[in-house]
Tab-separated table of C-alpha atoms in Angstrom:
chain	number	residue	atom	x	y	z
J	1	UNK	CA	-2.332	-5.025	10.589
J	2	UNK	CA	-5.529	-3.021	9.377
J	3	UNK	CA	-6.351	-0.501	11.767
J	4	UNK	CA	-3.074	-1.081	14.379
J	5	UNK	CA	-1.397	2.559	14.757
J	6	UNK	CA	2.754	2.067	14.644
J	7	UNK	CA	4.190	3.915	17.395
J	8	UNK	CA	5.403	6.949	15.649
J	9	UNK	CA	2.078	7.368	14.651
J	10	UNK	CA	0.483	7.130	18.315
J	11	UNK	CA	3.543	9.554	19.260
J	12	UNK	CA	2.515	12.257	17.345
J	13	UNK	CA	-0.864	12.158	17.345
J	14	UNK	CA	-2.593	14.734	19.263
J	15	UNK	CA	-4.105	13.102	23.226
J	16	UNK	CA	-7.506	13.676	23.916
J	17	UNK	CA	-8.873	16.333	25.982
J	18	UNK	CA	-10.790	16.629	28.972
J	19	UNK	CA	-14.254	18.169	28.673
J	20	UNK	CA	-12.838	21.353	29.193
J	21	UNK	CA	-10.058	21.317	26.467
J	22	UNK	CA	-7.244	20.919	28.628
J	23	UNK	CA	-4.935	17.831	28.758
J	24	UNK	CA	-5.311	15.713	31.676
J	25	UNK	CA	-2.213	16.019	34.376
J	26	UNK	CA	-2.272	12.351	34.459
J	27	UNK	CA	-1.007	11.653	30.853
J	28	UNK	CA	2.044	14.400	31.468
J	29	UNK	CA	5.235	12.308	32.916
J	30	UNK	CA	8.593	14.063	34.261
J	31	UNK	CA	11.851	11.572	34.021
J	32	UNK	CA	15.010	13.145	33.795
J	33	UNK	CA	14.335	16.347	34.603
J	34	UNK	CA	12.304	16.302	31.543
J	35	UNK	CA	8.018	16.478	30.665
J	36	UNK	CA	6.685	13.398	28.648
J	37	UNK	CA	2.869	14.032	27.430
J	38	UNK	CA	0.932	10.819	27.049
J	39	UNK	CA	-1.841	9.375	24.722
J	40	UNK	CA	-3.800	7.861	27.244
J	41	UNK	CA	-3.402	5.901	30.677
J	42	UNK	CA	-2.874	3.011	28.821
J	43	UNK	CA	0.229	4.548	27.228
J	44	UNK	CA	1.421	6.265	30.298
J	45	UNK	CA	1.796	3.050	31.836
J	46	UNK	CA	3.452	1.447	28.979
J	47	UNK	CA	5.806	4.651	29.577
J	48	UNK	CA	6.558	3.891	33.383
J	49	UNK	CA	7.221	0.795	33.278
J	50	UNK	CA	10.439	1.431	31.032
J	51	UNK	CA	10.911	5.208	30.582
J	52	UNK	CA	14.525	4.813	29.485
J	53	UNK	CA	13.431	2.888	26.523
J	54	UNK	CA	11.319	5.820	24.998
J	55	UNK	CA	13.391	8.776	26.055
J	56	UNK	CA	15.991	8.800	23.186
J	57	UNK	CA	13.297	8.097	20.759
J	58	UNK	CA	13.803	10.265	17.129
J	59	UNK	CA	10.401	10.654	16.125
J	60	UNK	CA	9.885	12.057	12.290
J	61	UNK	CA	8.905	15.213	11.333
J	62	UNK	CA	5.616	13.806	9.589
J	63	UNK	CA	3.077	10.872	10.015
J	64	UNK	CA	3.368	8.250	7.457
J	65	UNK	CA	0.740	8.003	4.584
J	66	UNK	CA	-2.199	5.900	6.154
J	67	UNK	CA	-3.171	2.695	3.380
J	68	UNK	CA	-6.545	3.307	2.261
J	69	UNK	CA	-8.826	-0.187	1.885
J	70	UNK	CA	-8.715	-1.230	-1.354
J	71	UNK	CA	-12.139	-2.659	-2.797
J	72	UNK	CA	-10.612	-5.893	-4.415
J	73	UNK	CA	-14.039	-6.885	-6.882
J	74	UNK	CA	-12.908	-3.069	-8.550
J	75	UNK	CA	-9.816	-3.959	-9.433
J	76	UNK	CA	-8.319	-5.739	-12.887
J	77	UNK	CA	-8.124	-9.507	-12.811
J	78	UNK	CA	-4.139	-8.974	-12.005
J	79	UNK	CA	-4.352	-6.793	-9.049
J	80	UNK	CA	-7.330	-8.811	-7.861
J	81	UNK	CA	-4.553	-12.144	-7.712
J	82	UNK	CA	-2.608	-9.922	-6.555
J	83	UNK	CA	-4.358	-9.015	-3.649
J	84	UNK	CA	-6.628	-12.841	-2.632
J	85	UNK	CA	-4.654	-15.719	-3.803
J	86	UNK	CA	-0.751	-14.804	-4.372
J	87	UNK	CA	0.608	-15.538	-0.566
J	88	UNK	CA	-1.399	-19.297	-1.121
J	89	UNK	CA	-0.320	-20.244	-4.306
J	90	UNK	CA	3.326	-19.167	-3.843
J	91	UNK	CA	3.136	-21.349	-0.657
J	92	UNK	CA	1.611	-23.821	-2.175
J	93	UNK	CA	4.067	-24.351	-5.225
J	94	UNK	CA	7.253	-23.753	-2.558
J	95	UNK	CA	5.476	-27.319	-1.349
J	96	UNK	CA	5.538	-28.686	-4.862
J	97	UNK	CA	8.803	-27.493	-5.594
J	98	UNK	CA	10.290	-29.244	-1.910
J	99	UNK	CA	7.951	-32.402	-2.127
J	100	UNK	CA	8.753	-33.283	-6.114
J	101	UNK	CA	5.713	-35.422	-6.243
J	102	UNK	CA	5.167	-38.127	-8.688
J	103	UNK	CA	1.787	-39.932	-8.687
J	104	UNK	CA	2.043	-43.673	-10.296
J	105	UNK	CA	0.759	-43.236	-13.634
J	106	UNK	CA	1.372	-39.627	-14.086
J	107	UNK	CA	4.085	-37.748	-15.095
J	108	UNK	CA	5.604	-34.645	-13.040
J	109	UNK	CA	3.743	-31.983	-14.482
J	110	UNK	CA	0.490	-33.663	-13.746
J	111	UNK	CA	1.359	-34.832	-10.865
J	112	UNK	CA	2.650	-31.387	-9.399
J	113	UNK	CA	-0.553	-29.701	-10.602
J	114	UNK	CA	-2.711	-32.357	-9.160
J	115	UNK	CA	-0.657	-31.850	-5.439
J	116	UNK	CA	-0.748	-28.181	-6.170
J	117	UNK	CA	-4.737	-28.446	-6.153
J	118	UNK	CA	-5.223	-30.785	-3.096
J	119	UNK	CA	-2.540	-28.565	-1.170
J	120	UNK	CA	-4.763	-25.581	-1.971
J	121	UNK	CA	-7.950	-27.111	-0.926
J	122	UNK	CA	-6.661	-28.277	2.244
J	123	UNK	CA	-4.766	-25.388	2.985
J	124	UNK	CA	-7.991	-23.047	2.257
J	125	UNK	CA	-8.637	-20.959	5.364
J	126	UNK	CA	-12.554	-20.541	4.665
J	127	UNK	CA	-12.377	-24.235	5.216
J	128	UNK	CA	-15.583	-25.394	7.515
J	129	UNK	CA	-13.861	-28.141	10.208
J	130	UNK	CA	-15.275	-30.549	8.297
J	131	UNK	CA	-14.496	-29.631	4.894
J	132	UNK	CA	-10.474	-29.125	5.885
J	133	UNK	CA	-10.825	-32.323	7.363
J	134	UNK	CA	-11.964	-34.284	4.419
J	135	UNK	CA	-9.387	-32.281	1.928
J	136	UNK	CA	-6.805	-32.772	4.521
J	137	UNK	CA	-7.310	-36.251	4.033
J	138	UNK	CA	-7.345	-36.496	0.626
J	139	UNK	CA	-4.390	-34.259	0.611
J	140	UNK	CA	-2.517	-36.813	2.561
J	141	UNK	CA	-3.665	-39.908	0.843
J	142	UNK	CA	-2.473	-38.495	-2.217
J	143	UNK	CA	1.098	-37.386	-0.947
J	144	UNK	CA	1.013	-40.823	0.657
J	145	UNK	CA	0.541	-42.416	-2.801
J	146	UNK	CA	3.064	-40.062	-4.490
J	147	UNK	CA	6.013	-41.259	-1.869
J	148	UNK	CA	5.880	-44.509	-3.168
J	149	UNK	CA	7.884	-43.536	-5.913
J	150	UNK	CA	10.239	-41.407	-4.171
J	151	UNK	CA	11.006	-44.204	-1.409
J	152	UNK	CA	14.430	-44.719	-0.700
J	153	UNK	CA	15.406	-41.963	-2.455
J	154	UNK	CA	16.864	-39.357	-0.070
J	155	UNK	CA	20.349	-40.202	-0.760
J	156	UNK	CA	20.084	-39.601	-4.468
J	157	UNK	CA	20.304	-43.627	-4.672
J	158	UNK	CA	17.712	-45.781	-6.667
J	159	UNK	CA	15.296	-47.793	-3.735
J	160	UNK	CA	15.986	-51.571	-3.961
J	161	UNK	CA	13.565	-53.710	-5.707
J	162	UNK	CA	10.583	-55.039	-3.982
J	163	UNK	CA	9.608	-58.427	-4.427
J	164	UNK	CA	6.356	-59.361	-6.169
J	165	UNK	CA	3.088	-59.208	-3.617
J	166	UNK	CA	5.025	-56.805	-0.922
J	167	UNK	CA	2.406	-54.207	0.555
J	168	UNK	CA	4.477	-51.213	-0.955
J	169	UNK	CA	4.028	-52.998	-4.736
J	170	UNK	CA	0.056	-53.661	-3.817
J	171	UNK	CA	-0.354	-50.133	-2.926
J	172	UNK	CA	1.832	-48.943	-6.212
J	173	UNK	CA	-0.653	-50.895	-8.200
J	174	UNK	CA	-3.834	-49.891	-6.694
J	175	UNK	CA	-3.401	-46.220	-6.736
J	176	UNK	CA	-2.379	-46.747	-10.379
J	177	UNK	CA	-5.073	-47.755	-10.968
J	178	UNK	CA	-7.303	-46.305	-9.272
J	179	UNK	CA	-5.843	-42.921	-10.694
J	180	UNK	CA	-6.052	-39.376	-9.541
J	181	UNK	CA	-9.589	-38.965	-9.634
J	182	UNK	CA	-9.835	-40.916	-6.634
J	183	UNK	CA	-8.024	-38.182	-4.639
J	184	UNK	CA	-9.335	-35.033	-5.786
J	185	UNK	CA	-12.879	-36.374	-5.754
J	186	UNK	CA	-14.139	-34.999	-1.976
């Protein structure tokens, strides 16, 4: 969380001062027979609503190292992964990896890479409403197409044969083929 201060850090950083460099009596809190100095109001609040919660508090002796931004088009082609598209891929190929799709026609490497791409593209926060929509779609029509083959097979059983002309065989055949192209065309 860019710019969010943790709580040690808002502990032990200094409150602001009135105009005439003193602290303001409002922000200083007794409980316990003890003085608590406060941030702001907000904080003093936060403070009297639970005090008990705050008063055993160990706070460390320094701040912790604050991240600096890191300009990601300066960085090597690694670091730059690294940085945009890690968190979406590795997502995206936990889906592959739990879905195990097979497209008719293709085999699983093909197949994998071809979900791998619509899952991205559908999946792509930048998305306009109407550009997730249409991936989205496609996304689905092609996972719909790649559970043909996988039907029945939750019980590590083979499915039983279809006869000729059933729905499930006409849809088999059609996104055969019709082929990938189909699907990742948007």
């Amino acid at each position: 969380a860019d710019g969010v201060l943790l709580p040690v850090q808002t502990a032990l950083r200094k409150p602001e001062r009135d105009d005439n460099g003193s602290l303001p009596r409002a922000w200083v809190v007794s409980y316990a027979g003890a003085h608590y100095r406060m941030l702001d109001k907000e904080r003093t609040d936060r403070f009297m609503r639970t005090p008990w919660k705050f008063v055993g508090l160990k706070l460390p002796v320094k701040l912790p190292f604050e991240k600096e931004k890191v300009d990601v088009n300066a960085l090597p082609l690694v670091g730059y992964l690294e940085q945009t598209a890690v968190d979406a891929v590795t997502e995206g190929l936990l889906h592959v990896g739990r879905a195990c799709p097979r497209f008719p026609g293709l085999d699983n490497k093909e197949s994998a890479l071809k979900y791998l791409s619509l899952y991205l593209r559908a999946s792509n926060p930048k998305n306009s409403a109407v550009s997730a929509r249409l991936h989205g779609a496609a996304f689905a029509k092609y996972k719909s197409a790649c559970d043909l083959l996988t039907r029945g097979s939750e019980k590590q059983q083979l499915p039983e044969a279809l006869p000729p002309g059933h729905e499930l065989v006409e849809q088999f055949v059609q996104a055969k083929q019709i082929g990938p192209v189909e699907y990742v065309k948007v």
